[in-house]
């Protein structure tokens, strides 16, 4: 009889296939199943051996696993996950664990955890980040929920995940849907980081005249600075690629309409739900929306003059580097503020130092900044705003003048820089001791008797009859 497998993977798409091969490469016996038979056969022909098998049916797949079983679902988020769980349920026992490794909405994870418990097996929602290469060589993994299940999964996940200077890039993220919530926020920050990079690239080209290979070189050089990160590395790579048809940069031949699958939007929706402002993350989602409306942009360009508007005098490459860093710090600070609030609101009991540690390698966000965030959260795990950490505050203070200069020059010239500008405005708002909301409170009380509080008695709600009161002379 064939050896029983240590772990099973359902779904042999790009990520599932890579993850199955990753487990196999760590010396684990792996069995797999895929709904579409042609994909199974192609996978078996290319990678199959005695310790990496493909099963013809779901019952065969379950029988091929050592009990208690560890099964990872790598299927499209949504209905397909429910369908596989329903099909698996009759074959599983109380100690078997099914892990959903997709980009699932956290409320679906909470619902499925209950459903699986009621149907007699364990369920874990786990975010996985790193793309195909990460899944193959070591992704970052964000499991949540059932702690006993996590303890049993831990050895195989620690063997397969990325390793950073701080250890394996997997840890328990908190109870219930915490794992998928953390992955959702990872993606919200990912949207912002990508948009910030795109804005900086536009300013390098239009404002400073640095294009093509020279732009790639700037990002490559920045990858040896505080900006070191996977997304900067990828940017340097893609900007250097030549279009085989025109001989110019391939990126110049790509339609400038960004796609999205929804995780960034969910993050922003969660911010609205919990009252946590995420302007830079929201600006990134909105920017993808604006980019996709090609017809309106064409019409607008004809009506209001073509943009962007050209050279930006006095701005340097170093200004852009600092502007990028300041905006990056702001977007992480927003994302972690949401995680802090969500941990309380949803009782995750999340360990945010662990979250920042998981992200130090393997995931799309991996960056030098994550080491700084990890250090900050080790100093104070409950820190509400990461940029208030003394070291990060000092780094931000050094970069902020360049962000201000960059935003001012670029906006004056008509560049659309939603992430850079929203980051600056958010930081400025949070650094304003007395802002403009007093007038909003006065207006609300005047037209709707909503009451307000005086600065000299902040606990007492007051209502004034504004029209009847004495007015200031002169
Ligand atoms: C990751 C990525 C991954 C995927 C996003 C892209 O962490 O590995 O975030 O999950 O690239 O889903 O999302 P969009 O298609 O919405 O940009």
CSV table of C-alpha atoms and ligand atoms in Angstrom, one decimal:
chain,number,residue,atom,x,y,z
A,1,UNK,CA,0.0,0.0,0.0
A,2,UNK,CA,1.3,3.5,-0.9
A,3,UNK,CA,2.6,5.7,1.9
A,4,UNK,CA,-0.1,7.8,3.5
A,5,UNK,CA,0.5,11.6,3.0
A,6,UNK,CA,1.5,14.1,5.7
A,7,UNK,CA,-0.6,16.8,4.0
A,8,UNK,CA,-3.1,17.2,1.2
A,9,UNK,CA,-3.7,20.0,-1.2
A,10,UNK,CA,-7.0,20.5,-3.0
A,11,UNK,CA,-6.8,22.7,-6.1
A,12,UNK,CA,-3.9,22.6,-8.6
A,13,UNK,CA,-4.1,26.1,-10.0
A,14,UNK,CA,-1.0,28.2,-10.0
A,15,UNK,CA,-0.9,28.7,-6.2
A,16,UNK,CA,-2.1,25.2,-5.2
A,17,UNK,CA,0.4,23.4,-7.5
A,18,UNK,CA,3.3,25.6,-6.3
A,19,UNK,CA,2.3,25.0,-2.6
A,20,UNK,CA,2.1,21.2,-3.1
A,21,UNK,CA,5.5,21.2,-4.7
A,22,UNK,CA,6.8,23.3,-1.8
A,23,UNK,CA,5.6,20.8,0.8
A,24,UNK,CA,7.1,18.0,-1.2
A,25,UNK,CA,10.5,19.8,-1.4
A,26,UNK,CA,10.6,19.9,2.4
A,27,UNK,CA,10.5,16.1,2.6
A,28,UNK,CA,6.8,15.8,3.3
A,29,UNK,CA,4.6,13.2,1.6
A,30,UNK,CA,1.9,15.2,-0.2
A,31,UNK,CA,-1.3,14.1,-1.9
A,32,UNK,CA,-3.5,16.3,-4.1
A,33,UNK,CA,-6.9,16.5,-5.8
A,34,UNK,CA,-8.2,18.8,-8.4
A,35,UNK,CA,-11.8,19.1,-9.8
A,36,UNK,CA,-10.6,19.3,-13.4
A,37,UNK,CA,-9.0,16.1,-14.4
A,38,UNK,CA,-6.9,17.5,-17.2
A,39,UNK,CA,-5.1,19.7,-14.7
A,40,UNK,CA,-4.5,16.7,-12.4
A,41,UNK,CA,-3.0,14.7,-15.2
A,42,UNK,CA,-0.8,17.5,-16.4
A,43,UNK,CA,0.5,18.0,-12.8
A,44,UNK,CA,1.0,14.3,-12.2
A,45,UNK,CA,2.9,13.9,-15.4
A,46,UNK,CA,5.2,16.8,-14.6
A,47,UNK,CA,5.8,16.5,-10.9
A,48,UNK,CA,4.2,13.3,-9.6
A,49,UNK,CA,6.3,10.7,-7.7
A,50,UNK,CA,5.8,8.3,-4.8
A,51,UNK,CA,5.6,11.2,-2.3
A,52,UNK,CA,3.7,13.6,-4.5
A,53,UNK,CA,0.5,12.0,-5.7
A,54,UNK,CA,-2.6,13.0,-7.5
A,55,UNK,CA,-5.9,11.3,-6.5
A,56,UNK,CA,-8.7,10.5,-9.0
A,57,UNK,CA,-11.6,11.2,-6.5
A,58,UNK,CA,-12.1,13.2,-3.3
A,59,UNK,CA,-12.7,10.0,-1.2
A,60,UNK,CA,-9.4,8.6,-2.6
A,61,UNK,CA,-7.7,11.8,-1.6
A,62,UNK,CA,-9.0,11.6,2.0
A,63,UNK,CA,-8.1,7.9,2.2
A,64,UNK,CA,-4.6,8.8,1.0
A,65,UNK,CA,-3.9,11.0,4.0
A,66,UNK,CA,-2.5,10.0,7.4
A,67,UNK,CA,-5.2,10.6,10.1
A,68,UNK,CA,-5.8,13.0,11.7
A,69,UNK,CA,-5.7,14.7,8.4
A,70,UNK,CA,-4.3,18.1,7.3
A,71,UNK,CA,-5.9,19.5,4.1
A,72,UNK,CA,-5.2,22.8,2.5
A,73,UNK,CA,-7.8,24.2,0.1
A,74,UNK,CA,-6.3,26.3,-2.7
A,75,UNK,CA,-9.5,27.0,-4.6
A,76,UNK,CA,-11.1,30.2,-5.8
A,77,UNK,CA,-12.5,32.2,-2.9
A,78,UNK,CA,-16.3,32.2,-2.6
A,79,UNK,CA,-18.8,29.4,-3.5
A,80,UNK,CA,-16.1,26.9,-4.6
A,81,UNK,CA,-14.8,26.8,-1.0
A,82,UNK,CA,-18.3,25.9,0.3
A,83,UNK,CA,-18.8,23.2,-2.4
A,84,UNK,CA,-15.5,21.5,-1.5
A,85,UNK,CA,-16.3,21.6,2.2
A,86,UNK,CA,-19.7,20.1,1.6
A,87,UNK,CA,-18.1,17.3,-0.5
A,88,UNK,CA,-15.4,16.7,2.1
A,89,UNK,CA,-17.7,16.7,5.2
A,90,UNK,CA,-19.0,13.1,5.0
A,91,UNK,CA,-15.4,11.7,4.8
A,92,UNK,CA,-13.8,13.6,7.7
A,93,UNK,CA,-13.4,13.0,11.4
A,94,UNK,CA,-13.4,15.2,14.5
A,95,UNK,CA,-9.6,15.8,14.5
A,96,UNK,CA,-9.2,16.4,10.8
A,97,UNK,CA,-8.3,20.0,9.8
A,98,UNK,CA,-9.2,21.8,6.6
A,99,UNK,CA,-7.4,25.0,5.9
A,100,UNK,CA,-8.7,27.6,3.5
A,101,UNK,CA,-5.6,29.3,2.0
A,102,UNK,CA,-7.4,31.6,-0.4
A,103,UNK,CA,-8.2,35.3,-0.3
A,104,UNK,CA,-11.5,34.7,1.5
A,105,UNK,CA,-13.6,37.5,3.1
A,106,UNK,CA,-13.1,37.1,6.9
A,107,UNK,CA,-16.9,36.9,7.7
A,108,UNK,CA,-17.1,33.8,5.4
A,109,UNK,CA,-14.3,32.3,7.4
A,110,UNK,CA,-16.2,32.8,10.7
A,111,UNK,CA,-19.3,31.3,9.1
A,112,UNK,CA,-17.4,28.3,7.8
A,113,UNK,CA,-15.6,27.7,11.1
A,114,UNK,CA,-19.0,27.2,12.7
A,115,UNK,CA,-20.3,25.1,9.8
A,116,UNK,CA,-17.3,22.8,9.9
A,117,UNK,CA,-17.6,22.4,13.7
A,118,UNK,CA,-21.3,21.5,13.3
A,119,UNK,CA,-20.3,19.0,10.6
A,120,UNK,CA,-17.7,17.3,12.8
A,121,UNK,CA,-14.3,18.6,11.7
A,122,UNK,CA,-11.9,21.5,12.2
A,123,UNK,CA,-11.5,24.5,10.0
A,124,UNK,CA,-8.8,27.2,9.8
A,125,UNK,CA,-8.8,30.4,7.7
A,126,UNK,CA,-5.3,31.2,6.5
A,127,UNK,CA,-4.0,34.1,4.3
A,128,UNK,CA,-1.1,33.2,2.1
A,129,UNK,CA,1.0,35.8,0.4
A,130,UNK,CA,3.9,35.7,-2.0
A,131,UNK,CA,2.5,34.9,-5.5
A,132,UNK,CA,3.6,31.8,-7.4
A,133,UNK,CA,7.2,32.0,-6.5
A,134,UNK,CA,6.4,32.5,-2.8
A,135,UNK,CA,4.1,29.6,-2.8
A,136,UNK,CA,6.8,27.4,-4.3
A,137,UNK,CA,9.9,28.6,-2.3
A,138,UNK,CA,8.3,29.9,0.9
A,139,UNK,CA,5.3,32.2,1.3
A,140,UNK,CA,4.2,34.2,4.3
A,141,UNK,CA,1.3,32.4,6.0
A,142,UNK,CA,-1.3,34.0,8.2
A,143,UNK,CA,-3.5,31.4,10.0
A,144,UNK,CA,-6.2,32.3,12.5
A,145,UNK,CA,-9.0,30.7,14.5
A,146,UNK,CA,-8.7,27.2,16.1
A,147,UNK,CA,-5.5,27.3,18.3
A,148,UNK,CA,-5.3,23.5,18.7
A,149,UNK,CA,-5.5,23.1,14.9
A,150,UNK,CA,-2.7,25.7,14.5
A,151,UNK,CA,-0.5,23.8,16.9
A,152,UNK,CA,-0.9,20.6,14.8
A,153,UNK,CA,-0.4,22.5,11.5
A,154,UNK,CA,2.6,24.4,12.8
A,155,UNK,CA,5.4,22.0,12.0
A,156,UNK,CA,4.4,21.6,8.3
A,157,UNK,CA,3.7,25.3,7.9
A,158,UNK,CA,6.9,26.3,9.5
A,159,UNK,CA,8.8,23.9,7.2
A,160,UNK,CA,7.1,25.4,4.1
A,161,UNK,CA,7.0,29.1,4.8
A,162,UNK,CA,9.6,31.8,4.2
A,163,UNK,CA,12.3,32.3,6.8
A,164,UNK,CA,13.5,35.8,7.8
A,165,UNK,CA,16.1,37.0,10.3
A,166,UNK,CA,13.2,36.8,12.9
A,167,UNK,CA,12.2,33.2,12.3
A,168,UNK,CA,9.6,31.4,10.2
A,169,UNK,CA,7.1,33.7,8.5
A,170,UNK,CA,4.0,32.0,9.9
A,171,UNK,CA,2.2,32.6,13.2
A,172,UNK,CA,-1.2,32.5,14.7
A,173,UNK,CA,-2.9,35.8,13.9
A,174,UNK,CA,-5.8,35.7,16.3
A,175,UNK,CA,-9.2,34.0,16.8
A,176,UNK,CA,-12.1,33.6,14.3
A,177,UNK,CA,-11.4,35.2,10.9
A,178,UNK,CA,-8.2,36.9,12.0
A,179,UNK,CA,-6.0,35.1,9.5
A,180,UNK,CA,-8.0,36.3,6.5
A,181,UNK,CA,-8.5,39.7,8.0
A,182,UNK,CA,-4.8,40.2,8.3
A,183,UNK,CA,-4.3,39.0,4.7
A,184,UNK,CA,-7.0,41.5,3.6
A,185,UNK,CA,-5.2,44.4,5.3
A,186,UNK,CA,-1.9,43.1,3.8
A,187,UNK,CA,-3.5,43.5,0.3
A,188,UNK,CA,-5.0,47.0,1.2
A,189,UNK,CA,-1.5,48.2,2.0
A,190,UNK,CA,-0.2,46.4,-1.1
A,191,UNK,CA,-2.6,48.4,-3.2
A,192,UNK,CA,-1.3,51.7,-1.6
A,193,UNK,CA,2.3,50.7,-2.0
A,194,UNK,CA,1.8,49.9,-5.7
A,195,UNK,CA,0.0,53.1,-6.3
A,196,UNK,CA,2.6,55.2,-4.5
A,197,UNK,CA,5.3,53.6,-6.7
A,198,UNK,CA,3.3,54.3,-9.8
A,199,UNK,CA,2.9,58.0,-8.8
A,200,UNK,CA,6.6,58.3,-8.1
A,201,UNK,CA,7.4,56.6,-11.5
A,202,UNK,CA,5.1,59.2,-13.2
A,203,UNK,CA,6.9,62.1,-11.4
A,204,UNK,CA,10.3,60.6,-12.3
A,205,UNK,CA,9.3,60.5,-15.9
A,206,UNK,CA,7.2,63.6,-16.4
A,207,UNK,CA,8.7,65.8,-13.7
A,208,UNK,CA,12.4,64.9,-13.9
A,209,UNK,CA,12.7,63.4,-17.4
A,210,UNK,CA,14.0,60.0,-16.1
A,211,UNK,CA,12.4,57.3,-18.2
A,212,UNK,CA,13.1,53.8,-19.5
A,213,UNK,CA,16.2,52.0,-18.2
A,214,UNK,CA,17.2,55.1,-16.2
A,215,UNK,CA,13.9,54.9,-14.2
A,216,UNK,CA,14.6,51.2,-13.7
A,217,UNK,CA,18.1,52.1,-12.4
A,218,UNK,CA,16.6,54.5,-9.9
A,219,UNK,CA,14.4,51.9,-8.4
A,220,UNK,CA,17.2,49.3,-8.4
A,221,UNK,CA,19.4,51.8,-6.5
A,222,UNK,CA,16.5,52.6,-4.1
A,223,UNK,CA,16.4,48.9,-3.3
A,224,UNK,CA,19.7,49.3,-1.4
A,225,UNK,CA,18.2,52.0,0.8
A,226,UNK,CA,15.5,52.2,3.4
A,227,UNK,CA,13.0,51.6,0.5
A,228,UNK,CA,14.3,48.0,0.0
A,229,UNK,CA,11.3,45.9,-0.7
A,230,UNK,CA,10.0,43.2,-3.1
A,231,UNK,CA,7.7,45.7,-4.8
A,232,UNK,CA,10.6,48.1,-5.5
A,233,UNK,CA,12.6,45.1,-6.8
A,234,UNK,CA,9.7,44.1,-9.1
A,235,UNK,CA,9.4,47.7,-10.3
A,236,UNK,CA,13.1,47.9,-11.2
A,237,UNK,CA,12.7,44.6,-13.1
A,238,UNK,CA,9.5,45.4,-15.1
A,239,UNK,CA,10.7,48.9,-16.0
A,240,UNK,CA,13.9,47.3,-17.6
A,241,UNK,CA,11.9,45.0,-19.9
A,242,UNK,CA,12.0,45.7,-23.6
A,243,UNK,CA,8.9,45.3,-25.8
A,244,UNK,CA,9.8,42.8,-28.6
A,245,UNK,CA,7.6,44.7,-31.1
A,246,UNK,CA,8.6,48.3,-30.6
A,247,UNK,CA,12.0,48.0,-28.9
A,248,UNK,CA,10.9,50.5,-26.3
A,249,UNK,CA,9.9,49.8,-22.7
A,250,UNK,CA,7.2,47.1,-22.5
A,251,UNK,CA,5.4,49.0,-19.8
A,252,UNK,CA,4.8,51.9,-22.2
A,253,UNK,CA,2.7,49.5,-24.4
A,254,UNK,CA,0.4,48.3,-21.5
A,255,UNK,CA,-3.1,49.7,-21.3
A,256,UNK,CA,-3.1,51.9,-18.2
A,257,UNK,CA,-6.3,50.5,-16.7
A,258,UNK,CA,-5.6,48.6,-13.4
A,259,UNK,CA,-7.6,45.5,-12.5
A,260,UNK,CA,-8.6,44.4,-9.0
A,261,UNK,CA,-10.2,41.4,-7.3
A,262,UNK,CA,-11.7,43.1,-4.3
A,263,UNK,CA,-9.4,42.7,-1.3
A,264,UNK,CA,-8.4,46.4,-1.4
A,265,UNK,CA,-12.0,47.4,-1.5
A,266,UNK,CA,-12.8,45.1,1.5
A,267,UNK,CA,-10.1,46.8,3.5
A,268,UNK,CA,-11.5,50.2,2.8
A,269,UNK,CA,-15.0,49.0,3.6
A,270,UNK,CA,-13.7,47.7,7.0
A,271,UNK,CA,-12.1,51.0,7.7
A,272,UNK,CA,-15.5,52.7,7.1
A,273,UNK,CA,-17.3,50.2,9.2
A,274,UNK,CA,-14.9,50.6,12.2
A,275,UNK,CA,-14.5,54.4,11.8
A,276,UNK,CA,-10.8,54.1,11.0
A,277,UNK,CA,-9.7,56.6,8.3
A,278,UNK,CA,-7.6,54.9,5.6
A,279,UNK,CA,-7.3,57.7,3.0
A,280,UNK,CA,-4.1,56.4,1.4
A,281,UNK,CA,-5.5,52.9,1.0
A,282,UNK,CA,-8.8,54.2,-0.2
A,283,UNK,CA,-7.0,56.5,-2.7
A,284,UNK,CA,-5.3,53.5,-4.1
A,285,UNK,CA,-8.5,51.6,-4.7
A,286,UNK,CA,-10.1,54.8,-6.2
A,287,UNK,CA,-7.1,55.3,-8.4
A,288,UNK,CA,-7.6,51.9,-9.9
A,289,UNK,CA,-11.3,52.8,-10.5
A,290,UNK,CA,-10.3,56.1,-12.2
A,291,UNK,CA,-7.7,54.3,-14.3
A,292,UNK,CA,-10.3,51.9,-15.6
A,293,UNK,CA,-12.6,54.6,-16.9
A,294,UNK,CA,-10.6,55.1,-20.1
A,295,UNK,CA,-13.5,56.7,-22.0
A,296,UNK,CA,-14.0,59.4,-19.3
A,297,UNK,CA,-10.3,60.1,-19.1
A,298,UNK,CA,-10.1,60.6,-22.8
A,299,UNK,CA,-13.0,63.0,-22.8
A,300,UNK,CA,-11.7,64.8,-19.7
A,301,UNK,CA,-8.3,65.1,-21.3
A,302,UNK,CA,-9.9,66.8,-24.3
A,303,UNK,CA,-12.0,69.1,-22.1
A,304,UNK,CA,-9.4,70.2,-19.6
A,305,UNK,CA,-6.1,69.8,-21.3
A,306,UNK,CA,-3.8,66.9,-21.4
A,307,UNK,CA,-2.1,65.8,-18.2
A,308,UNK,CA,0.5,65.5,-16.7
A,309,UNK,CA,1.9,68.9,-17.3
A,310,UNK,CA,5.6,68.4,-17.6
A,311,UNK,CA,8.9,69.3,-15.8
A,312,UNK,CA,8.9,69.9,-12.0
A,313,UNK,CA,11.6,72.5,-11.3
A,314,UNK,CA,13.6,72.1,-8.1
A,315,UNK,CA,12.5,68.6,-7.4
A,316,UNK,CA,15.2,66.0,-7.1
A,317,UNK,CA,15.4,62.2,-7.2
A,318,UNK,CA,16.2,62.3,-3.5
A,319,UNK,CA,13.0,64.3,-2.8
A,320,UNK,CA,11.0,61.5,-4.5
A,321,UNK,CA,12.8,58.9,-2.5
A,322,UNK,CA,11.9,60.6,0.7
A,323,UNK,CA,8.3,61.3,-0.5
A,324,UNK,CA,7.9,57.6,-1.2
A,325,UNK,CA,9.2,56.6,2.2
A,326,UNK,CA,7.0,59.1,4.1
A,327,UNK,CA,3.9,57.9,2.1
A,328,UNK,CA,4.8,54.3,2.7
A,329,UNK,CA,5.1,54.8,6.4
A,330,UNK,CA,1.7,56.6,6.4
A,331,UNK,CA,0.0,53.8,4.5
A,332,UNK,CA,1.4,51.1,6.9
A,333,UNK,CA,0.4,53.2,9.9
A,334,UNK,CA,-3.2,53.3,8.5
A,335,UNK,CA,-3.3,49.6,7.9
A,336,UNK,CA,-2.1,48.7,11.4
A,337,UNK,CA,-4.5,51.2,13.0
A,338,UNK,CA,-7.3,49.2,11.3
A,339,UNK,CA,-5.8,46.0,12.6
A,340,UNK,CA,-5.6,47.4,16.1
A,341,UNK,CA,-9.3,48.5,16.0
A,342,UNK,CA,-10.4,45.2,14.3
A,343,UNK,CA,-8.7,43.1,17.0
A,344,UNK,CA,-10.8,44.8,19.6
A,345,UNK,CA,-14.0,45.0,17.6
A,346,UNK,CA,-13.9,41.3,16.5
A,347,UNK,CA,-12.1,40.0,19.6
A,348,UNK,CA,-9.2,38.6,17.5
A,349,UNK,CA,-6.8,39.1,20.4
A,350,UNK,CA,-4.3,39.7,17.5
A,351,UNK,CA,-0.6,39.9,18.2
A,352,UNK,CA,0.4,42.7,15.8
A,353,UNK,CA,4.1,42.3,16.5
A,354,UNK,CA,3.7,38.7,15.1
A,355,UNK,CA,1.8,40.0,12.1
A,356,UNK,CA,4.6,42.5,11.2
A,357,UNK,CA,7.2,39.7,11.8
A,358,UNK,CA,5.3,37.3,9.4
A,359,UNK,CA,5.5,40.0,6.7
A,360,UNK,CA,9.3,40.4,7.0
A,361,UNK,CA,9.8,37.7,4.3
A,362,UNK,CA,7.8,35.7,1.7
A,363,UNK,CA,4.9,38.1,1.2
A,364,UNK,CA,4.4,40.8,-1.4
A,365,UNK,CA,4.9,43.5,1.2
A,366,UNK,CA,8.3,42.2,2.4
A,367,UNK,CA,10.4,45.3,2.9
A,368,UNK,CA,13.1,46.8,5.1
A,369,UNK,CA,10.4,48.9,6.7
A,370,UNK,CA,8.8,45.8,8.1
A,371,UNK,CA,11.9,45.3,10.4
A,372,UNK,CA,11.3,48.8,11.7
A,373,UNK,CA,7.6,48.1,12.3
A,374,UNK,CA,8.4,44.8,14.0
A,375,UNK,CA,10.8,46.6,16.4
A,376,UNK,CA,8.2,49.3,17.1
A,377,UNK,CA,5.5,46.8,17.9
A,378,UNK,CA,7.9,44.8,20.1
A,379,UNK,CA,8.4,48.1,22.0
A,380,UNK,CA,4.7,48.6,22.2
A,381,UNK,CA,2.3,46.0,20.9
A,382,UNK,CA,-0.7,48.2,21.4
A,383,UNK,CA,0.7,51.2,19.5
A,384,UNK,CA,-2.3,52.8,17.8
A,385,UNK,CA,-0.3,54.7,15.1
A,386,UNK,CA,3.0,53.2,14.1
A,387,UNK,CA,4.4,56.6,13.0
A,388,UNK,CA,4.2,57.7,16.6
A,389,UNK,CA,6.9,55.2,17.6
A,390,UNK,CA,10.0,57.4,18.4
A,391,UNK,CA,12.2,55.8,15.7
A,392,UNK,CA,9.6,55.9,13.0
A,393,UNK,CA,8.6,59.4,14.0
A,394,UNK,CA,12.2,60.5,13.5
A,395,UNK,CA,12.4,58.8,10.1
A,396,UNK,CA,9.1,60.4,9.1
A,397,UNK,CA,10.2,63.8,10.2
A,398,UNK,CA,13.3,63.5,8.1
A,399,UNK,CA,11.2,62.6,5.0
A,400,UNK,CA,8.2,64.8,5.5
A,401,UNK,CA,9.6,68.0,4.0
A,402,UNK,CA,10.3,66.2,0.7
A,403,UNK,CA,6.8,64.7,0.7
A,404,UNK,CA,5.3,68.2,1.1
A,405,UNK,CA,7.6,69.7,-1.6
A,406,UNK,CA,6.8,66.8,-4.0
A,407,UNK,CA,3.0,67.1,-3.4
A,408,UNK,CA,3.0,70.9,-3.7
A,409,UNK,CA,5.0,71.0,-7.0
A,410,UNK,CA,3.2,68.0,-8.5
A,411,UNK,CA,-0.3,69.3,-7.7
A,412,UNK,CA,0.5,72.7,-9.0
A,413,UNK,CA,1.4,71.2,-12.3
A,414,UNK,CA,-1.7,69.0,-12.6
A,415,UNK,CA,-0.2,65.6,-11.7
A,416,UNK,CA,-2.8,63.2,-10.3
A,417,UNK,CA,-1.0,61.9,-7.1
A,418,UNK,CA,-3.9,60.6,-4.9
A,419,UNK,CA,-1.8,58.4,-2.6
A,420,UNK,CA,1.1,60.9,-2.0
A,421,UNK,CA,-1.3,63.8,-1.4
A,422,UNK,CA,-3.7,61.8,0.8
A,423,UNK,CA,-0.8,60.5,2.9
A,424,UNK,CA,0.4,64.1,3.4
A,425,UNK,CA,-3.0,65.4,4.3
A,426,UNK,CA,-3.7,62.5,6.7
A,427,UNK,CA,-0.3,63.1,8.5
A,428,UNK,CA,-1.0,66.8,8.6
A,429,UNK,CA,-4.5,66.3,10.0
A,430,UNK,CA,-3.1,64.0,12.8
A,431,UNK,CA,-0.4,66.7,13.6
A,432,UNK,CA,-2.9,69.5,13.9
A,433,UNK,CA,-3.6,70.4,17.6
A,434,UNK,CA,-6.7,72.4,16.9
A,435,UNK,CA,-8.5,71.7,13.6
A,436,UNK,CA,-11.6,72.9,11.8
A,437,UNK,CA,-14.2,70.5,13.3
A,438,UNK,CA,-15.4,73.1,15.8
A,439,UNK,CA,-17.2,74.8,13.0
A,440,UNK,CA,-18.8,71.5,11.9
A,441,UNK,CA,-20.1,71.0,15.5
A,442,UNK,CA,-21.5,74.5,15.5
A,443,UNK,CA,-23.3,73.9,12.2
A,444,UNK,CA,-24.7,70.6,13.4
A,445,UNK,CA,-26.0,72.1,16.6
A,446,UNK,CA,-27.4,75.2,14.7
A,447,UNK,CA,-29.4,73.2,12.2
A,448,UNK,CA,-30.1,70.0,14.0
A,449,UNK,CA,-29.7,70.6,17.8
A,450,UNK,CA,-27.0,67.9,17.8
A,451,UNK,CA,-25.2,69.6,20.7
A,452,UNK,CA,-21.5,70.3,21.1
A,453,UNK,CA,-18.9,70.3,23.8
A,454,UNK,CA,-16.9,73.3,25.0
A,455,UNK,CA,-13.2,73.1,25.4
A,456,UNK,CA,-13.5,74.2,29.0
A,457,UNK,CA,-16.1,71.5,29.8
A,458,UNK,CA,-15.4,68.6,27.4
A,459,UNK,CA,-17.7,66.2,29.2
A,460,UNK,CA,-20.9,68.3,29.0
A,461,UNK,CA,-23.2,68.3,25.9
A,462,UNK,CA,-24.4,71.9,25.2
A,463,UNK,CA,-27.1,73.1,22.8
A,464,UNK,CA,-27.3,76.8,21.8
A,465,UNK,CA,-30.1,78.8,20.2
A,466,UNK,CA,-27.7,80.3,17.7
A,467,UNK,CA,-30.1,82.6,15.9
A,468,UNK,CA,-31.3,84.2,19.2
A,469,UNK,CA,-27.8,84.8,20.7
A,470,UNK,CA,-26.0,88.1,20.8
A,471,UNK,CA,-23.7,88.6,17.8
A,472,UNK,CA,-20.1,89.8,17.7
A,473,UNK,CA,-20.0,93.5,16.8
A,474,UNK,CA,-17.9,95.0,14.0
B,1,LIG,C1,-0.3,38.1,-2.4
B,1,LIG,C2,-1.1,38.9,-3.4
B,1,LIG,C3,-2.1,38.1,-4.0
B,1,LIG,C4,-2.7,38.7,-5.3
B,1,LIG,C5,-3.7,39.7,-5.0
B,1,LIG,C6,-3.8,40.7,-6.2
B,1,LIG,O1,-0.2,38.5,-1.3
B,1,LIG,O2,0.3,37.1,-2.8
B,1,LIG,O3,-1.8,40.0,-2.7
B,1,LIG,O4,-3.1,37.7,-3.1
B,1,LIG,O5,-1.6,39.2,-6.1
B,1,LIG,O6,-4.9,39.1,-4.9
B,1,LIG,O7,-5.0,41.4,-6.0
B,1,LIG,P1,-5.6,42.3,-7.1
B,1,LIG,O8,-5.8,41.4,-8.3
B,1,LIG,O9,-6.9,42.7,-6.5
B,1,LIG,O10,-4.6,43.3,-7.4
